[in-house]
Amino acid sequence: MQLLKIKLHWQILIALIFSVLFGYYFQEQVHWVSWMGDIFLRALKMIIIPLILSSIISGVTSMGSSKNLGRLGLKTISYYITTSLLAIVTGLILVNLVKPGIGVDLGFASEVDGLVEQTGSVKDIFVRMIPENIIQAMVEGNILSIIFFSILFGYFITRVKTSYKEKLTNFFDAIFEVMMKLTMFIIRFTPLGIFGIVSKEVAKNSDQLLSIAGSMGLYMLTVILALSIHAFITLPTLVKTVGKAKPFMHLKNMVSPLLTAFSTSSSSATLPLTIDAVENNSGVSNKITSFTLPLGATINMDGTALYECVAAMFIAQVYGVDLSITEQALVVITALLASIGAAGIPMAGLVMITVILSAVHLPLEGVGLILAVDRILDMYRTSVNVWSDSCGAVIIAKSEGEKLSV
Ligand code: ASP
């Protein structure tokens, strides 16, 4: 098993390097391989909803009592909010120090279609969490609603007659087992999938890459630096001090899901690999992963939260708006809520920036400024999102007295 894992890391890394070269030098031939990426992504998306549903229901029922659920829930949410706030503050400090938006030309902003229709308010995020129709929520892939329903469903399984409780618990445990087996099968194709996805993206963007990097370099650098501080200093420190675990050993265990998050820009699509690595490589129990990771993939997005804050402040700087301390505090709070509301799919964070812009009365068209580089930054922030979820699982498992391999 371990041998297979080490091999997979290397396979993914080689696929990533190879796909950048292939996409760059063989732009015309990319359609020969891009279908592999399409199939891989479709297969991952195929399993997301049954995986989330069965894993949360079986996770909640395995906690046994409402006291356990309450304690774990509280720990999980506290971790999510603390790390997201730490990430946002890191971004806020850097964007104020570097000031990447001062002196940037407004001329290259691109038009964003349908922006106004997509804009959501903070209230909407919470109201939409409760599905009117759970089947429709599944059809539309509304993960937050599915999680909400699954937690309640799992909880009330524990409140019914023993004979029903046993049947339903076994039923959902069995579905979860099957979903994990299916996941393992799909994971084996990750290197091929990544080769297809990345070479297509490189071929599509290669000619603009240099010019974009020139005009938006400082902004990109600020985001990347802030994300790196959070990923390599803040989170490892928490894992070491609060979790009493070895952060860099855990990082090594997480290479496959992190590279997949980087290539797909989707925490939801990466979720099957995240569960596999946290459980099988770092040794966190299924009870903890099945509850915390699906929840984390949707609501714990440190990278996105940080990005939202830096992007909104950058837009303010470009438009020459000096935000007061109170307004900056509002940016922090709305960035946190926007990251909770953002779906774990590519570029979800981009649209959520409108929530912050409306809160501090900045022009929504500002989103057009950062559109060109969003896809690149999305790759890195998604990896940070997944990395934080996995660190949370380790810290919570340790606090519950579990013996891990990290
Ligand atoms: N792509 C990110 C994710 O899936 C969300 C975002 O756009 O920030 O985690």
PDB file of N, CA and C in Angstrom, residues 199-282:
ATOM      1  N   SER A 199      -2.355  20.304 -19.170  1.00  0.00           N
ATOM      2  CA  SER A 199      -1.831  20.666 -20.493  1.00  0.00           C
ATOM      3  C   SER A 199      -2.836  21.538 -21.247  1.00  0.00           C
ATOM      4  N   LYS A 200      -4.121  21.280 -21.032  1.00  0.00           N
ATOM      5  CA  LYS A 200      -5.138  22.111 -21.699  1.00  0.00           C
ATOM      6  C   LYS A 200      -5.074  23.556 -21.194  1.00  0.00           C
ATOM      7  N   GLU A 201      -4.970  23.711 -19.864  1.00  0.00           N
ATOM      8  CA  GLU A 201      -4.917  25.060 -19.282  1.00  0.00           C
ATOM      9  C   GLU A 201      -3.667  25.803 -19.745  1.00  0.00           C
ATOM     10  N   VAL A 202      -2.541  25.102 -19.767  1.00  0.00           N
ATOM     11  CA  VAL A 202      -1.286  25.759 -20.173  1.00  0.00           C
ATOM     12  C   VAL A 202      -1.397  26.202 -21.629  1.00  0.00           C
ATOM     13  N   ALA A 203      -1.924  25.324 -22.486  1.00  0.00           N
ATOM     14  CA  ALA A 203      -2.033  25.668 -23.905  1.00  0.00           C
ATOM     15  C   ALA A 203      -2.941  26.884 -24.097  1.00  0.00           C
ATOM     16  N   LYS A 204      -4.005  26.951 -23.317  1.00  0.00           N
ATOM     17  CA  LYS A 204      -4.979  28.038 -23.457  1.00  0.00           C
ATOM     18  C   LYS A 204      -4.386  29.378 -23.032  1.00  0.00           C
ATOM     19  N   ASN A 205      -3.561  29.358 -22.001  1.00  0.00           N
ATOM     20  CA  ASN A 205      -3.104  30.628 -21.424  1.00  0.00           C
ATOM     21  C   ASN A 205      -1.660  30.993 -21.725  1.00  0.00           C
ATOM     22  N   SER A 206      -0.940  30.121 -22.426  1.00  0.00           N
ATOM     23  CA  SER A 206       0.504  30.336 -22.510  1.00  0.00           C
ATOM     24  C   SER A 206       0.893  31.675 -23.127  1.00  0.00           C
ATOM     25  N   ASP A 207       0.157  32.128 -24.158  1.00  0.00           N
ATOM     26  CA  ASP A 207       0.589  33.371 -24.812  1.00  0.00           C
ATOM     27  C   ASP A 207       0.350  34.606 -23.944  1.00  0.00           C
ATOM     28  N   GLN A 208      -0.655  34.529 -23.041  1.00  0.00           N
ATOM     29  CA  GLN A 208      -0.908  35.731 -22.232  1.00  0.00           C
ATOM     30  C   GLN A 208      -0.077  35.757 -20.959  1.00  0.00           C
ATOM     31  N   LEU A 209       0.447  34.582 -20.606  1.00  0.00           N
ATOM     32  CA  LEU A 209       1.037  34.461 -19.274  1.00  0.00           C
ATOM     33  C   LEU A 209       2.047  35.559 -18.927  1.00  0.00           C
ATOM     34  N   LEU A 210       2.954  35.828 -19.874  1.00  0.00           N
ATOM     35  CA  LEU A 210       4.014  36.781 -19.572  1.00  0.00           C
ATOM     36  C   LEU A 210       3.488  38.203 -19.445  1.00  0.00           C
ATOM     37  N   SER A 211       2.552  38.580 -20.355  1.00  0.00           N
ATOM     38  CA  SER A 211       2.073  39.955 -20.298  1.00  0.00           C
ATOM     39  C   SER A 211       1.259  40.190 -19.026  1.00  0.00           C
ATOM     40  N   ILE A 212       0.466  39.168 -18.636  1.00  0.00           N
ATOM     41  CA  ILE A 212      -0.312  39.302 -17.408  1.00  0.00           C
ATOM     42  C   ILE A 212       0.628  39.436 -16.218  1.00  0.00           C
ATOM     43  N   ALA A 213       1.637  38.573 -16.207  1.00  0.00           N
ATOM     44  CA  ALA A 213       2.558  38.566 -15.076  1.00  0.00           C
ATOM     45  C   ALA A 213       3.216  39.936 -14.938  1.00  0.00           C
ATOM     46  N   GLY A 214       3.479  40.589 -16.067  1.00  0.00           N
ATOM     47  CA  GLY A 214       4.116  41.903 -16.032  1.00  0.00           C
ATOM     48  C   GLY A 214       3.246  42.930 -15.329  1.00  0.00           C
ATOM     49  N   SER A 215       1.968  43.023 -15.743  1.00  0.00           N
ATOM     50  CA  SER A 215       1.140  44.094 -15.206  1.00  0.00           C
ATOM     51  C   SER A 215       0.590  43.781 -13.818  1.00  0.00           C
ATOM     52  N   MET A 216       0.406  42.488 -13.540  1.00  0.00           N
ATOM     53  CA  MET A 216      -0.221  42.140 -12.262  1.00  0.00           C
ATOM     54  C   MET A 216       0.766  41.484 -11.311  1.00  0.00           C
ATOM     55  N   GLY A 217       2.061  41.591 -11.651  1.00  0.00           N
ATOM     56  CA  GLY A 217       3.075  40.858 -10.901  1.00  0.00           C
ATOM     57  C   GLY A 217       3.045  41.090  -9.399  1.00  0.00           C
ATOM     58  N   LEU A 218       2.960  42.362  -9.013  1.00  0.00           N
ATOM     59  CA  LEU A 218       3.058  42.676  -7.594  1.00  0.00           C
ATOM     60  C   LEU A 218       1.853  42.145  -6.825  1.00  0.00           C
ATOM     61  N   TYR A 219       0.690  42.234  -7.470  1.00  0.00           N
ATOM     62  CA  TYR A 219      -0.534  41.722  -6.839  1.00  0.00           C
ATOM     63  C   TYR A 219      -0.434  40.210  -6.651  1.00  0.00           C
ATOM     64  N   MET A 220       0.009  39.531  -7.714  1.00  0.00           N
ATOM     65  CA  MET A 220       0.148  38.074  -7.619  1.00  0.00           C
ATOM     66  C   MET A 220       1.153  37.691  -6.540  1.00  0.00           C
ATOM     67  N   LEU A 221       2.224  38.451  -6.522  1.00  0.00           N
ATOM     68  CA  LEU A 221       3.275  38.160  -5.537  1.00  0.00           C
ATOM     69  C   LEU A 221       2.758  38.318  -4.103  1.00  0.00           C
ATOM     70  N   THR A 222       1.949  39.357  -3.899  1.00  0.00           N
ATOM     71  CA  THR A 222       1.389  39.586  -2.550  1.00  0.00           C
ATOM     72  C   THR A 222       0.524  38.399  -2.137  1.00  0.00           C
ATOM     73  N   VAL A 223      -0.356  37.956  -3.065  1.00  0.00           N
ATOM     74  CA  VAL A 223      -1.234  36.827  -2.735  1.00  0.00           C
ATOM     75  C   VAL A 223      -0.399  35.575  -2.462  1.00  0.00           C
ATOM     76  N   ILE A 224       0.576  35.327  -3.324  1.00  0.00           N
ATOM     77  CA  ILE A 224       1.374  34.102  -3.184  1.00  0.00           C
ATOM     78  C   ILE A 224       2.181  34.118  -1.882  1.00  0.00           C
ATOM     79  N   LEU A 225       2.756  35.291  -1.582  1.00  0.00           N
ATOM     80  CA  LEU A 225       3.553  35.394  -0.355  1.00  0.00           C
ATOM     81  C   LEU A 225       2.669  35.170   0.877  1.00  0.00           C
ATOM     82  N   ALA A 226       1.504  35.808   0.892  1.00  0.00           N
ATOM     83  CA  ALA A 226       0.610  35.678   2.056  1.00  0.00           C
ATOM     84  C   ALA A 226       0.142  34.229   2.199  1.00  0.00           C
ATOM     85  N   LEU A 227      -0.209  33.606   1.078  1.00  0.00           N
ATOM     86  CA  LEU A 227      -0.646  32.203   1.131  1.00  0.00           C
ATOM     87  C   LEU A 227       0.483  31.314   1.654  1.00  0.00           C
ATOM     88  N   SER A 228       1.715  31.620   1.222  1.00  0.00           N
ATOM     89  CA  SER A 228       2.842  30.791   1.651  1.00  0.00           C
ATOM     90  C   SER A 228       3.096  30.935   3.145  1.00  0.00           C
ATOM     91  N   ILE A 229       2.974  32.173   3.649  1.00  0.00           N
ATOM     92  CA  ILE A 229       3.173  32.373   5.093  1.00  0.00           C
ATOM     93  C   ILE A 229       2.144  31.540   5.854  1.00  0.00           C
ATOM     94  N   HIS A 230       0.900  31.586   5.384  1.00  0.00           N
ATOM     95  CA  HIS A 230      -0.153  30.844   6.082  1.00  0.00           C
ATOM     96  C   HIS A 230       0.093  29.328   6.000  1.00  0.00           C
ATOM     97  N   ALA A 231       0.471  28.872   4.808  1.00  0.00           N
ATOM     98  CA  ALA A 231       0.608  27.428   4.608  1.00  0.00           C
ATOM     99  C   ALA A 231       1.860  26.854   5.274  1.00  0.00           C
ATOM    100  N   PHE A 232       2.959  27.607   5.222  1.00  0.00           N
ATOM    101  CA  PHE A 232       4.218  27.037   5.700  1.00  0.00           C
ATOM    102  C   PHE A 232       4.640  27.512   7.096  1.00  0.00           C
ATOM    103  N   ILE A 233       4.004  28.566   7.601  1.00  0.00           N
ATOM    104  CA  ILE A 233       4.363  29.017   8.951  1.00  0.00           C
ATOM    105  C   ILE A 233       3.178  28.871   9.916  1.00  0.00           C
ATOM    106  N   THR A 234       2.069  29.537   9.598  1.00  0.00           N
ATOM    107  CA  THR A 234       0.946  29.555  10.555  1.00  0.00           C
ATOM    108  C   THR A 234       0.375  28.158  10.805  1.00  0.00           C
ATOM    109  N   LEU A 235      -0.036  27.483   9.732  1.00  0.00           N
ATOM    110  CA  LEU A 235      -0.677  26.172   9.934  1.00  0.00           C
ATOM    111  C   LEU A 235       0.278  25.136  10.560  1.00  0.00           C
ATOM    112  N   PRO A 236       1.526  25.019  10.055  1.00  0.00           N
ATOM    113  CA  PRO A 236       2.437  24.066  10.706  1.00  0.00           C
ATOM    114  C   PRO A 236       2.642  24.385  12.192  1.00  0.00           C
ATOM    115  N   THR A 237       2.704  25.697  12.535  1.00  0.00           N
ATOM    116  CA  THR A 237       2.874  26.052  13.947  1.00  0.00           C
ATOM    117  C   THR A 237       1.690  25.539  14.766  1.00  0.00           C
ATOM    118  N   LEU A 238       0.481  25.694  14.218  1.00  0.00           N
ATOM    119  CA  LEU A 238      -0.706  25.202  14.935  1.00  0.00           C
ATOM    120  C   LEU A 238      -0.659  23.683  15.092  1.00  0.00           C
ATOM    121  N   VAL A 239      -0.279  22.995  14.006  1.00  0.00           N
ATOM    122  CA  VAL A 239      -0.226  21.527  14.065  1.00  0.00           C
ATOM    123  C   VAL A 239       0.780  21.104  15.138  1.00  0.00           C
ATOM    124  N   LYS A 240       1.899  21.830  15.210  1.00  0.00           N
ATOM    125  CA  LYS A 240       2.954  21.458  16.148  1.00  0.00           C
ATOM    126  C   LYS A 240       2.563  21.787  17.591  1.00  0.00           C
ATOM    127  N   THR A 241       2.078  23.024  17.796  1.00  0.00           N
ATOM    128  CA  THR A 241       1.831  23.439  19.184  1.00  0.00           C
ATOM    129  C   THR A 241       0.481  22.933  19.716  1.00  0.00           C
ATOM    130  N   VAL A 242      -0.572  23.136  18.954  1.00  0.00           N
ATOM    131  CA  VAL A 242      -1.899  22.717  19.448  1.00  0.00           C
ATOM    132  C   VAL A 242      -2.088  21.221  19.250  1.00  0.00           C
ATOM    133  N   GLY A 243      -1.696  20.724  18.075  1.00  0.00           N
ATOM    134  CA  GLY A 243      -1.944  19.317  17.766  1.00  0.00           C
ATOM    135  C   GLY A 243      -0.852  18.373  18.266  1.00  0.00           C
ATOM    136  N   LYS A 244       0.289  18.918  18.632  1.00  0.00           N
ATOM    137  CA  LYS A 244       1.439  18.093  19.052  1.00  0.00           C
ATOM    138  C   LYS A 244       1.733  17.007  18.009  1.00  0.00           C
ATOM    139  N   ALA A 245       1.695  17.398  16.745  1.00  0.00           N
ATOM    140  CA  ALA A 245       1.977  16.446  15.666  1.00  0.00           C
ATOM    141  C   ALA A 245       3.112  17.001  14.806  1.00  0.00           C
ATOM    142  N   LYS A 246       3.574  16.176  13.849  1.00  0.00           N
ATOM    143  CA  LYS A 246       4.698  16.621  13.013  1.00  0.00           C
ATOM    144  C   LYS A 246       4.150  17.182  11.697  1.00  0.00           C
ATOM    145  N   PRO A 247       4.128  18.513  11.566  1.00  0.00           N
ATOM    146  CA  PRO A 247       3.468  19.124  10.410  1.00  0.00           C
ATOM    147  C   PRO A 247       4.089  18.750   9.068  1.00  0.00           C
ATOM    148  N   PHE A 248       5.435  18.664   9.015  1.00  0.00           N
ATOM    149  CA  PHE A 248       6.033  18.442   7.698  1.00  0.00           C
ATOM    150  C   PHE A 248       5.947  16.989   7.256  1.00  0.00           C
ATOM    151  N   MET A 249       5.840  16.108   8.243  1.00  0.00           N
ATOM    152  CA  MET A 249       5.597  14.716   7.886  1.00  0.00           C
ATOM    153  C   MET A 249       4.172  14.593   7.334  1.00  0.00           C
ATOM    154  N   HIS A 250       3.270  15.322   7.966  1.00  0.00           N
ATOM    155  CA  HIS A 250       1.877  15.327   7.481  1.00  0.00           C
ATOM    156  C   HIS A 250       1.812  15.933   6.068  1.00  0.00           C
ATOM    157  N   LEU A 251       2.607  16.991   5.854  1.00  0.00           N
ATOM    158  CA  LEU A 251       2.635  17.625   4.528  1.00  0.00           C
ATOM    159  C   LEU A 251       3.079  16.616   3.466  1.00  0.00           C
ATOM    160  N   LYS A 252       4.081  15.817   3.824  1.00  0.00           N
ATOM    161  CA  LYS A 252       4.580  14.805   2.887  1.00  0.00           C
ATOM    162  C   LYS A 252       3.470  13.801   2.545  1.00  0.00           C
ATOM    163  N   ASN A 253       2.687  13.457   3.566  1.00  0.00           N
ATOM    164  CA  ASN A 253       1.583  12.517   3.344  1.00  0.00           C
ATOM    165  C   ASN A 253       0.497  13.083   2.446  1.00  0.00           C
ATOM    166  N   MET A 254       0.466  14.406   2.377  1.00  0.00           N
ATOM    167  CA  MET A 254      -0.647  15.068   1.673  1.00  0.00           C
ATOM    168  C   MET A 254      -0.299  15.457   0.241  1.00  0.00           C
ATOM    169  N   VAL A 255       0.885  15.058  -0.230  1.00  0.00           N
ATOM    170  CA  VAL A 255       1.323  15.550  -1.543  1.00  0.00           C
ATOM    171  C   VAL A 255       0.298  15.261  -2.667  1.00  0.00           C
ATOM    172  N   SER A 256      -0.231  14.053  -2.695  1.00  0.00           N
ATOM    173  CA  SER A 256      -1.170  13.726  -3.797  1.00  0.00           C
ATOM    174  C   SER A 256      -2.402  14.630  -3.799  1.00  0.00           C
ATOM    175  N   PRO A 257      -3.145  14.743  -2.681  1.00  0.00           N
ATOM    176  CA  PRO A 257      -4.298  15.646  -2.719  1.00  0.00           C
ATOM    177  C   PRO A 257      -3.915  17.098  -2.967  1.00  0.00           C
ATOM    178  N   LEU A 258      -2.764  17.537  -2.457  1.00  0.00           N
ATOM    179  CA  LEU A 258      -2.400  18.945  -2.661  1.00  0.00           C
ATOM    180  C   LEU A 258      -2.097  19.233  -4.126  1.00  0.00           C
ATOM    181  N   LEU A 259      -1.393  18.306  -4.776  1.00  0.00           N
ATOM    182  CA  LEU A 259      -1.118  18.511  -6.208  1.00  0.00           C
ATOM    183  C   LEU A 259      -2.407  18.411  -7.020  1.00  0.00           C
ATOM    184  N   THR A 260      -3.323  17.564  -6.564  1.00  0.00           N
ATOM    185  CA  THR A 260      -4.601  17.445  -7.278  1.00  0.00           C
ATOM    186  C   THR A 260      -5.410  18.728  -7.103  1.00  0.00           C
ATOM    187  N   ALA A 261      -5.409  19.278  -5.884  1.00  0.00           N
ATOM    188  CA  ALA A 261      -6.111  20.543  -5.651  1.00  0.00           C
ATOM    189  C   ALA A 261      -5.515  21.624  -6.536  1.00  0.00           C
ATOM    190  N   PHE A 262      -4.189  21.630  -6.637  1.00  0.00           N
ATOM    191  CA  PHE A 262      -3.489  22.610  -7.460  1.00  0.00           C
ATOM    192  C   PHE A 262      -3.906  22.477  -8.927  1.00  0.00           C
ATOM    193  N   SER A 263      -4.012  21.248  -9.397  1.00  0.00           N
ATOM    194  CA  SER A 263      -4.316  21.037 -10.821  1.00  0.00           C
ATOM    195  C   SER A 263      -5.786  21.240 -11.144  1.00  0.00           C
ATOM    196  N   THR A 264      -6.681  20.870 -10.216  1.00  0.00           N
ATOM    197  CA  THR A 264      -8.113  20.949 -10.537  1.00  0.00           C
ATOM    198  C   THR A 264      -8.744  22.258 -10.066  1.00  0.00           C
ATOM    199  N   SER A 265      -8.095  22.984  -9.152  1.00  0.00           N
ATOM    200  CA  SER A 265      -8.678  24.180  -8.526  1.00  0.00           C
ATOM    201  C   SER A 265     -10.037  23.894  -7.912  1.00  0.00           C
ATOM    202  N   SER A 266     -10.210  22.719  -7.368  1.00  0.00           N
ATOM    203  CA  SER A 266     -11.495  22.413  -6.750  1.00  0.00           C
ATOM    204  C   SER A 266     -11.307  21.582  -5.487  1.00  0.00           C
ATOM    205  N   SER A 267     -11.682  22.156  -4.339  1.00  0.00           N
ATOM    206  CA  SER A 267     -11.553  21.381  -3.092  1.00  0.00           C
ATOM    207  C   SER A 267     -12.559  20.240  -3.071  1.00  0.00           C
ATOM    208  N   SER A 268     -13.728  20.457  -3.680  1.00  0.00           N
ATOM    209  CA  SER A 268     -14.733  19.386  -3.679  1.00  0.00           C
ATOM    210  C   SER A 268     -14.260  18.201  -4.500  1.00  0.00           C
ATOM    211  N   ALA A 269     -13.715  18.484  -5.684  1.00  0.00           N
ATOM    212  CA  ALA A 269     -13.244  17.378  -6.526  1.00  0.00           C
ATOM    213  C   ALA A 269     -12.074  16.660  -5.855  1.00  0.00           C
ATOM    214  N   THR A 270     -11.303  17.396  -5.031  1.00  0.00           N
ATOM    215  CA  THR A 270     -10.146  16.785  -4.374  1.00  0.00           C
ATOM    216  C   THR A 270     -10.545  15.983  -3.135  1.00  0.00           C
ATOM    217  N   LEU A 271     -11.751  16.241  -2.617  1.00  0.00           N
ATOM    218  CA  LEU A 271     -12.173  15.626  -1.348  1.00  0.00           C
ATOM    219  C   LEU A 271     -11.913  14.112  -1.251  1.00  0.00           C
ATOM    220  N   PRO A 272     -12.243  13.323  -2.281  1.00  0.00           N
ATOM    221  CA  PRO A 272     -11.969  11.888  -2.153  1.00  0.00           C
ATOM    222  C   PRO A 272     -10.500  11.592  -1.863  1.00  0.00           C
ATOM    223  N   LEU A 273      -9.597  12.328  -2.516  1.00  0.00           N
ATOM    224  CA  LEU A 273      -8.163  12.090  -2.281  1.00  0.00           C
ATOM    225  C   LEU A 273      -7.738  12.587  -0.905  1.00  0.00           C
ATOM    226  N   THR A 274      -8.387  13.680  -0.451  1.00  0.00           N
ATOM    227  CA  THR A 274      -8.041  14.220   0.861  1.00  0.00           C
ATOM    228  C   THR A 274      -8.409  13.208   1.948  1.00  0.00           C
ATOM    229  N   ILE A 275      -9.616  12.668   1.858  1.00  0.00           N
ATOM    230  CA  ILE A 275     -10.051  11.685   2.867  1.00  0.00           C
ATOM    231  C   ILE A 275      -9.079  10.510   2.870  1.00  0.00           C
ATOM    232  N   ASP A 276      -8.756  10.021   1.688  1.00  0.00           N
ATOM    233  CA  ASP A 276      -7.864   8.868   1.581  1.00  0.00           C
ATOM    234  C   ASP A 276      -6.509   9.151   2.253  1.00  0.00           C
ATOM    235  N   ALA A 277      -5.913  10.313   1.932  1.00  0.00           N
ATOM    236  CA  ALA A 277      -4.568  10.598   2.454  1.00  0.00           C
ATOM    237  C   ALA A 277      -4.585  10.842   3.962  1.00  0.00           C
ATOM    238  N   VAL A 278      -5.555  11.611   4.449  1.00  0.00           N
ATOM    239  CA  VAL A 278      -5.578  11.926   5.884  1.00  0.00           C
ATOM    240  C   VAL A 278      -5.792  10.641   6.694  1.00  0.00           C
ATOM    241  N   GLU A 279      -6.631   9.772   6.155  1.00  0.00           N
ATOM    242  CA  GLU A 279      -6.922   8.531   6.874  1.00  0.00           C
ATOM    243  C   GLU A 279      -5.796   7.509   6.734  1.00  0.00           C
ATOM    244  N   ASN A 280      -5.440   7.197   5.499  1.00  0.00           N
ATOM    245  CA  ASN A 280      -4.499   6.097   5.276  1.00  0.00           C
ATOM    246  C   ASN A 280      -3.034   6.485   5.447  1.00  0.00           C
ATOM    247  N   ASN A 281      -2.676   7.752   5.208  1.00  0.00           N
ATOM    248  CA  ASN A 281      -1.271   8.137   5.368  1.00  0.00           C
ATOM    249  C   ASN A 281      -0.990   8.711   6.758  1.00  0.00           C
ATOM    250  N   SER A 282      -1.881   9.606   7.222  1.00  0.00           N
ATOM    251  CA  SER A 282      -1.584  10.243   8.512  1.00  0.00           C
ATOM    252  C   SER A 282      -2.273   9.544   9.672  1.00  0.00           C
TER     253      SER A 282
END
